[in-house]
PDB file of C-alpha atoms in Angstrom:
ATOM      1  CA  PRO B 143      84.838 122.614  83.436  1.00  0.00           C
ATOM      2  CA  LEU B 144      84.549 124.995  86.856  1.00  0.00           C
ATOM      3  CA  LEU B 145      83.105 127.928  83.819  1.00  0.00           C
ATOM      4  CA  SER B 146      80.764 125.002  82.686  1.00  0.00           C
ATOM      5  CA  LEU B 147      79.611 124.448  85.809  1.00  0.00           C
ATOM      6  CA  GLU B 148      78.495 128.151  86.461  1.00  0.00           C
ATOM      7  CA  ARG B 149      77.012 127.794  83.032  1.00  0.00           C
ATOM      8  CA  ARG B 150      74.459 125.496  83.775  1.00  0.00           C
ATOM      9  CA  ARG B 151      73.866 126.915  87.113  1.00  0.00           C
ATOM     10  CA  GLY B 152      73.020 130.159  86.638  1.00  0.00           C
ATOM     11  CA  ALA B 153      70.408 128.263  83.600  1.00  0.00           C
ATOM     12  CA  GLN B 154      69.422 126.407  86.916  1.00  0.00           C
ATOM     13  CA  ARG B 155      69.184 129.678  88.930  1.00  0.00           C
ATOM     14  CA  ARG B 156      67.211 131.205  85.760  1.00  0.00           C
ATOM     15  CA  HIS B 157      63.950 128.646  85.386  1.00  0.00           C
ATOM     16  CA  ARG B 158      63.722 127.660  89.092  1.00  0.00           C
ATOM     17  CA  ARG B 159      60.516 128.092  90.611  1.00  0.00           C
ATOM     18  CA  SER B 160      59.550 130.850  92.675  1.00  0.00           C
ATOM     19  CA  GLY B 161      60.588 130.848  95.838  1.00  0.00           C
ATOM     20  CA  ARG B 162      62.334 128.027  95.487  1.00  0.00           C
ATOM     21  CA  VAL B 163      66.208 127.611  95.960  1.00  0.00           C
ATOM     22  CA  VAL B 164      68.877 125.502  92.908  1.00  0.00           C
ATOM     23  CA  PRO B 165      68.482 121.941  94.723  1.00  0.00           C
ATOM     24  CA  LEU B 166      72.430 120.769  95.652  1.00  0.00           C
ATOM     25  CA  PRO B 167      73.923 117.964  94.580  1.00  0.00           C
ATOM     26  CA  PRO B 168      74.776 115.091  96.239  1.00  0.00           C
ATOM     27  CA  ASP B 169      77.432 115.161  99.345  1.00  0.00           C
ATOM     28  CA  GLY B 170      79.918 113.475  97.382  1.00  0.00           C
ATOM     29  CA  LEU B 171      79.302 115.797  93.599  1.00  0.00           C
ATOM     30  CA  ARG B 172      79.146 118.968  96.761  1.00  0.00           C
ATOM     31  CA  THR B 173      83.074 118.221  97.763  1.00  0.00           C
ATOM     32  CA  ASP B 174      84.376 117.789  94.179  1.00  0.00           C
ATOM     33  CA  GLU B 175      82.458 120.839  93.231  1.00  0.00           C
ATOM     34  CA  GLY B 176      84.094 122.816  96.548  1.00  0.00           C
ATOM     35  CA  ARG B 177      87.946 121.161  95.310  1.00  0.00           C
ATOM     36  CA  LEU B 178      87.018 122.801  91.950  1.00  0.00           C
ATOM     37  CA  ARG B 179      86.142 125.905  93.026  1.00  0.00           C
ATOM     38  CA  TRP B 180      89.044 125.690  95.518  1.00  0.00           C
ATOM     39  CA  GLY B 181      91.422 124.909  92.846  1.00  0.00           C
ATOM     40  CA  ALA B 182      90.025 126.843  90.366  1.00  0.00           C
ATOM     41  CA  ASP B 183      92.654 129.503  88.621  1.00  0.00           C
ATOM     42  CA  VAL B 184      89.876 132.646  87.747  1.00  0.00           C
ATOM     43  CA  ALA B 185      91.824 135.308  89.003  1.00  0.00           C
ATOM     44  CA  GLY B 186      95.187 133.617  86.133  1.00  0.00           C
ATOM     45  CA  ALA B 187      92.057 133.364  83.028  1.00  0.00           C
ATOM     46  CA  ARG B 188      90.932 136.958  83.992  1.00  0.00           C
ATOM     47  CA  LEU B 189      95.044 137.918  83.431  1.00  0.00           C
ATOM     48  CA  VAL B 190      95.668 135.643  80.135  1.00  0.00           C
ATOM     49  CA  ASP B 191      92.210 137.603  78.551  1.00  0.00           C
ATOM     50  CA  VAL B 192      93.234 141.291  79.730  1.00  0.00           C
ATOM     51  CA  ALA B 193      96.655 140.658  78.653  1.00  0.00           C
ATOM     52  CA  LEU B 194      95.737 139.307  74.638  1.00  0.00           C
ATOM     53  CA  ARG B 195      92.749 141.907  74.470  1.00  0.00           C
ATOM     54  CA  ALA B 196      94.941 144.786  75.789  1.00  0.00           C
ATOM     55  CA  ALA B 197      97.954 143.736  73.419  1.00  0.00           C
ATOM     56  CA  ALA B 198      95.171 143.894  70.389  1.00  0.00           C
ATOM     57  CA  ALA B 199      93.936 147.317  71.394  1.00  0.00           C
ATOM     58  CA  GLY B 200      97.459 148.529  71.716  1.00  0.00           C
ATOM     59  CA  ALA B 201      98.509 146.837  68.301  1.00  0.00           C
ATOM     60  CA  GLY B 202      96.944 148.948  65.908  1.00  0.00           C
ATOM     61  CA  ALA B 203      95.161 148.520  62.902  1.00  0.00           C
ATOM     62  CA  THR B 204      97.150 145.334  61.937  1.00  0.00           C
ATOM     63  CA  GLY B 205      95.954 143.946  65.312  1.00  0.00           C
ATOM     64  CA  VAL B 206      98.165 141.178  67.076  1.00  0.00           C
ATOM     65  CA  PRO B 207     101.294 139.280  65.289  1.00  0.00           C
ATOM     66  CA  PRO B 208     100.283 135.280  64.610  1.00  0.00           C
ATOM     67  CA  LEU B 209     100.746 133.605  68.669  1.00  0.00           C
ATOM     68  CA  ARG B 210     103.458 130.730  68.514  1.00  0.00           C
ATOM     69  CA  TRP B 211     101.831 130.228  72.199  1.00  0.00           C
ATOM     70  CA  VAL B 212     101.364 131.726  75.530  1.00  0.00           C
ATOM     71  CA  GLU B 213     102.941 131.442  78.387  1.00  0.00           C
ATOM     72  CA  ALA B 214     100.480 132.213  81.785  1.00  0.00           C
ATOM     73  CA  ALA B 215     102.363 132.836  84.741  1.00  0.00           C
ATOM     74  CA  PRO B 216     100.786 134.056  87.936  1.00  0.00           C
ATOM     75  CA  ASP B 217     101.572 137.810  87.843  1.00  0.00           C
ATOM     76  CA  LEU B 218     102.340 137.982  84.434  1.00  0.00           C
ATOM     77  CA  VAL B 219     101.705 137.176  80.565  1.00  0.00           C
ATOM     78  CA  THR B 220     104.416 135.870  77.786  1.00  0.00           C
ATOM     79  CA  LEU B 221     102.642 136.374  74.570  1.00  0.00           C
ATOM     80  CA  VAL B 222     105.498 134.325  71.743  1.00  0.00           C
ATOM     81  CA  LEU B 223     105.152 135.487  68.087  1.00  0.00           C
ATOM     82  CA  VAL B 224     105.524 133.765  65.217  1.00  0.00           C
ATOM     83  CA  SER B 225     107.631 136.934  63.662  1.00  0.00           C
ATOM     84  CA  PRO B 226     109.456 139.748  65.175  1.00  0.00           C
ATOM     85  CA  SER B 227     107.114 142.930  65.911  1.00  0.00           C
ATOM     86  CA  PRO B 228     107.501 146.316  68.224  1.00  0.00           C
ATOM     87  CA  ALA B 229     105.889 145.556  72.081  1.00  0.00           C
ATOM     88  CA  PRO B 230     102.419 147.699  72.255  1.00  0.00           C
ATOM     89  CA  PRO B 231     102.305 150.261  75.527  1.00  0.00           C
ATOM     90  CA  GLY B 232     101.967 147.520  78.932  1.00  0.00           C
ATOM     91  CA  PHE B 233     104.243 145.247  77.361  1.00  0.00           C
ATOM     92  CA  ALA B 234     107.819 144.921  76.927  1.00  0.00           C
ATOM     93  CA  GLU B 235     109.708 143.580  73.662  1.00  0.00           C
ATOM     94  CA  VAL B 236     112.370 141.019  75.904  1.00  0.00           C
ATOM     95  CA  GLN B 237     113.172 139.585  72.761  1.00  0.00           C
ATOM     96  CA  PRO B 238     111.906 140.754  69.013  1.00  0.00           C
ATOM     97  CA  ASP B 239     109.504 138.135  69.066  1.00  0.00           C
ATOM     98  CA  ARG B 240     108.548 138.158  72.692  1.00  0.00           C
ATOM     99  CA  TRP B 241     106.031 140.687  74.490  1.00  0.00           C
ATOM    100  CA  VAL B 242     105.629 140.564  78.654  1.00  0.00           C
ATOM    101  CA  SER B 243     103.295 142.266  80.223  1.00  0.00           C
ATOM    102  CA  THR B 244     104.589 144.962  82.403  1.00  0.00           C
ATOM    103  CA  ALA B 245     101.207 146.774  83.215  1.00  0.00           C
ATOM    104  CA  THR B 246      98.748 145.701  86.610  1.00  0.00           C
ATOM    105  CA  VAL B 247      95.581 143.404  85.311  1.00  0.00           C
ATOM    106  CA  ASP B 248      93.487 146.616  86.221  1.00  0.00           C
ATOM    107  CA  ALA B 249      95.172 148.326  83.694  1.00  0.00           C
ATOM    108  CA  LEU B 250      95.844 146.343  80.977  1.00  0.00           C
ATOM    109  CA  GLY B 251      92.057 145.069  81.554  1.00  0.00           C
ATOM    110  CA  ALA B 252      91.104 149.545  81.077  1.00  0.00           C
ATOM    111  CA  ALA B 253      93.180 148.848  77.866  1.00  0.00           C
ATOM    112  CA  ALA B 254      91.651 146.117  76.734  1.00  0.00           C
ATOM    113  CA  SER B 255      87.765 147.170  77.529  1.00  0.00           C
ATOM    114  CA  HIS B 256      86.826 147.480  74.082  1.00  0.00           C
ATOM    115  CA  ALA B 257      89.116 145.153  72.241  1.00  0.00           C
ATOM    116  CA  SER B 258      88.176 141.662  71.173  1.00  0.00           C
ATOM    117  CA  ALA B 259      90.543 138.855  71.669  1.00  0.00           C
ATOM    118  CA  PRO B 260      93.103 138.360  69.102  1.00  0.00           C
ATOM    119  CA  ALA B 261      92.934 134.403  69.596  1.00  0.00           C
ATOM    120  CA  PRO B 262      89.457 132.492  70.739  1.00  0.00           C
ATOM    121  CA  ALA B 263      90.741 129.373  69.944  1.00  0.00           C
ATOM    122  CA  LEU B 264      93.438 129.607  72.584  1.00  0.00           C
ATOM    123  CA  VAL B 265      94.046 126.403  74.627  1.00  0.00           C
ATOM    124  CA  PRO B 266      95.967 125.462  77.607  1.00  0.00           C
ATOM    125  CA  ILE B 267      97.787 122.355  76.909  1.00  0.00           C
ATOM    126  CA  GLY B 268     100.145 121.729  80.277  1.00  0.00           C
ATOM    127  CA  SER B 269     102.597 122.974  82.057  1.00  0.00           C
ATOM    128  CA  THR B 270     106.007 123.912  82.829  1.00  0.00           C
ATOM    129  CA  GLU B 271     108.543 122.937  85.887  1.00  0.00           C
ATOM    130  CA  ASP B 272     108.031 126.620  87.236  1.00  0.00           C
ATOM    131  CA  GLY B 273     104.328 126.698  87.333  1.00  0.00           C
ATOM    132  CA  THR B 274     104.141 128.491  84.357  1.00  0.00           C
ATOM    133  CA  GLU B 275     100.789 127.257  82.167  1.00  0.00           C
ATOM    134  CA  LEU B 276     101.078 126.837  78.253  1.00  0.00           C
ATOM    135  CA  LEU B 277      98.249 127.950  76.010  1.00  0.00           C
ATOM    136  CA  VAL B 278      98.501 127.282  72.213  1.00  0.00           C
ATOM    137  CA  ASP B 279      96.041 128.513  69.117  1.00  0.00           C
ATOM    138  CA  LEU B 280      94.005 125.639  67.526  1.00  0.00           C
ATOM    139  CA  GLU B 281      92.574 127.973  65.201  1.00  0.00           C
ATOM    140  CA  LEU B 282      96.275 129.267  63.857  1.00  0.00           C
ATOM    141  CA  SER B 283      98.169 126.015  64.382  1.00  0.00           C
ATOM    142  CA  ARG B 284      95.124 124.021  61.924  1.00  0.00           C
ATOM    143  CA  VAL B 285      96.861 120.600  62.582  1.00  0.00           C
ATOM    144  CA  VAL B 286      98.764 119.334  66.006  1.00  0.00           C
ATOM    145  CA  THR B 287      99.795 116.182  66.886  1.00  0.00           C
ATOM    146  CA  VAL B 288      99.718 114.580  69.912  1.00  0.00           C
ATOM    147  CA  HIS B 289     102.258 111.878  71.104  1.00  0.00           C
ATOM    148  CA  GLY B 290     102.210 109.415  73.969  1.00  0.00           C
ATOM    149  CA  ALA B 291     100.684 106.519  76.128  1.00  0.00           C
ATOM    150  CA  LYS B 292      97.163 106.395  74.652  1.00  0.00           C
ATOM    151  CA  GLY B 293      95.699 107.239  78.536  1.00  0.00           C
ATOM    152  CA  ASP B 294      97.329 110.207  78.058  1.00  0.00           C
ATOM    153  CA  VAL B 295      96.480 111.439  74.978  1.00  0.00           C
ATOM    154  CA  LEU B 296      93.033 110.895  75.272  1.00  0.00           C
ATOM    155  CA  GLY B 297      92.917 113.075  78.650  1.00  0.00           C
ATOM    156  CA  LEU B 298      94.612 115.904  77.007  1.00  0.00           C
ATOM    157  CA  LEU B 299      92.388 115.719  74.128  1.00  0.00           C
ATOM    158  CA  ARG B 300      89.193 115.614  76.593  1.00  0.00           C
ATOM    159  CA  SER B 301      91.242 118.798  78.609  1.00  0.00           C
ATOM    160  CA  VAL B 302      91.069 120.591  74.946  1.00  0.00           C
ATOM    161  CA  VAL B 303      87.497 120.012  74.270  1.00  0.00           C
ATOM    162  CA  VAL B 304      86.136 120.949  77.960  1.00  0.00           C
ATOM    163  CA  ALA B 305      89.100 124.739  77.552  1.00  0.00           C
ATOM    164  CA  ALA B 306      87.715 125.331  74.128  1.00  0.00           C
ATOM    165  CA  ALA B 307      84.381 124.569  75.315  1.00  0.00           C
ATOM    166  CA  THR B 308      84.090 126.886  77.750  1.00  0.00           C
ATOM    167  CA  SER B 309      87.038 129.419  77.572  1.00  0.00           C
ATOM    168  CA  PRO B 310      86.829 132.798  78.585  1.00  0.00           C
ATOM    169  CA  TRP B 311      87.582 134.414  75.248  1.00  0.00           C
ATOM    170  CA  SER B 312      86.282 132.553  73.232  1.00  0.00           C
ATOM    171  CA  GLU B 313      81.563 133.357  72.743  1.00  0.00           C
ATOM    172  CA  GLN B 314      79.678 131.011  70.777  1.00  0.00           C
ATOM    173  CA  PRO B 315      82.449 127.581  70.069  1.00  0.00           C
ATOM    174  CA  ARG B 316      81.748 124.597  68.205  1.00  0.00           C
ATOM    175  CA  ILE B 317      83.444 122.004  68.942  1.00  0.00           C
ATOM    176  CA  VAL B 318      83.190 118.284  67.109  1.00  0.00           C
ATOM    177  CA  PRO B 319      85.065 115.591  68.536  1.00  0.00           C
ATOM    178  CA  VAL B 320      85.393 112.328  66.791  1.00  0.00           C
ATOM    179  CA  GLY B 321      85.782 108.988  69.027  1.00  0.00           C
ATOM    180  CA  LEU B 322      85.527 110.658  72.288  1.00  0.00           C
ATOM    181  CA  ASP B 323      83.278 110.266  75.187  1.00  0.00           C
ATOM    182  CA  PRO B 324      79.870 110.792  74.503  1.00  0.00           C
ATOM    183  CA  PHE B 325      79.364 112.573  77.897  1.00  0.00           C
ATOM    184  CA  LEU B 326      81.425 115.578  76.494  1.00  0.00           C
ATOM    185  CA  GLU B 327      78.182 116.999  74.471  1.00  0.00           C
ATOM    186  CA  ARG B 328      76.922 117.842  78.179  1.00  0.00           C
ATOM    187  CA  LEU B 329      79.502 121.060  77.627  1.00  0.00           C
ATOM    188  CA  PRO B 330      78.144 123.929  75.273  1.00  0.00           C
ATOM    189  CA  GLY B 331      78.781 123.535  71.946  1.00  0.00           C
ATOM    190  CA  VAL B 332      80.213 120.013  71.669  1.00  0.00           C
ATOM    191  CA  GLN B 333      78.570 117.874  69.413  1.00  0.00           C
ATOM    192  CA  SER B 334      80.645 114.706  69.005  1.00  0.00           C
ATOM    193  CA  THR B 335      80.287 112.517  66.468  1.00  0.00           C
ATOM    194  CA  GLY B 336      81.452 108.417  65.389  1.00  0.00           C
ATOM    195  CA  SER B 337      83.823 109.397  62.255  1.00  0.00           C
ATOM    196  CA  LEU B 338      85.912 112.028  60.965  1.00  0.00           C
ATOM    197  CA  ALA B 339      83.401 111.863  57.395  1.00  0.00           C
ATOM    198  CA  ALA B 340      80.901 112.763  59.617  1.00  0.00           C
ATOM    199  CA  ALA B 341      82.780 115.129  61.253  1.00  0.00           C
ATOM    200  CA  LEU B 342      83.546 116.924  58.032  1.00  0.00           C
ATOM    201  CA  ASP B 343      80.200 116.218  56.922  1.00  0.00           C
ATOM    202  CA  GLN B 344      79.148 118.706  59.632  1.00  0.00           C
ATOM    203  CA  ALA B 345      81.689 121.083  59.045  1.00  0.00           C
ATOM    204  CA  GLU B 346      80.827 121.737  55.276  1.00  0.00           C
ATOM    205  CA  GLU B 347      77.152 121.957  56.264  1.00  0.00           C
ATOM    206  CA  HIS B 348      77.828 124.675  58.537  1.00  0.00           C
ATOM    207  CA  ALA B 349      80.635 126.509  56.510  1.00  0.00           C
ATOM    208  CA  ALA B 350      77.348 126.258  53.930  1.00  0.00           C
ATOM    209  CA  ARG B 351      74.605 127.824  56.116  1.00  0.00           C
ATOM    210  CA  THR B 352      76.927 130.847  57.326  1.00  0.00           C
ATOM    211  CA  GLU B 353      77.810 131.741  53.848  1.00  0.00           C
ATOM    212  CA  ASP B 354      73.831 131.514  53.144  1.00  0.00           C
TER     213      ASP B 354
END
């Protein structure tokens, strides 16, 4: 949410009249924005970003093997792989299919400077009891089913849409929620629809335009 807010605030600054300041939100919303900024884990997002790209840079021509999931702790990132593979520089192989970052965030950032993110559809889905955040790659998973109480499921799906639309390691995302809240369309790259059939039609049209 904070990244989305920053993008909208940046657009306000670009379009403001000369000599005028960007209008501030009402008091209630201003308080909510302050809480968002206080609780946002910008450093954690940067650590995940540079760790992913550093792993991609160090893995060579084959790239990072497919990821089962990613674990993000305050000072390290664990990449859990689908199949065993030797760890690249800046990581230690704690298990044949697990790489744990050992370099500092600055060292990882330097190694990642010319690499693209290997998992642009990586989104957070929750955290463990010790506060480690879990992220899964929606692109690799292809189909993900969420079980639980309706309110909890809807809340998680909304958070996935927001995360995918504002992710720092994704460029020009295109997200089509089906049957969720229309206000999600305010996010960049989000276009809601009321049925799965309509969403599939949109996907096919987009694929055809891209191929052309």
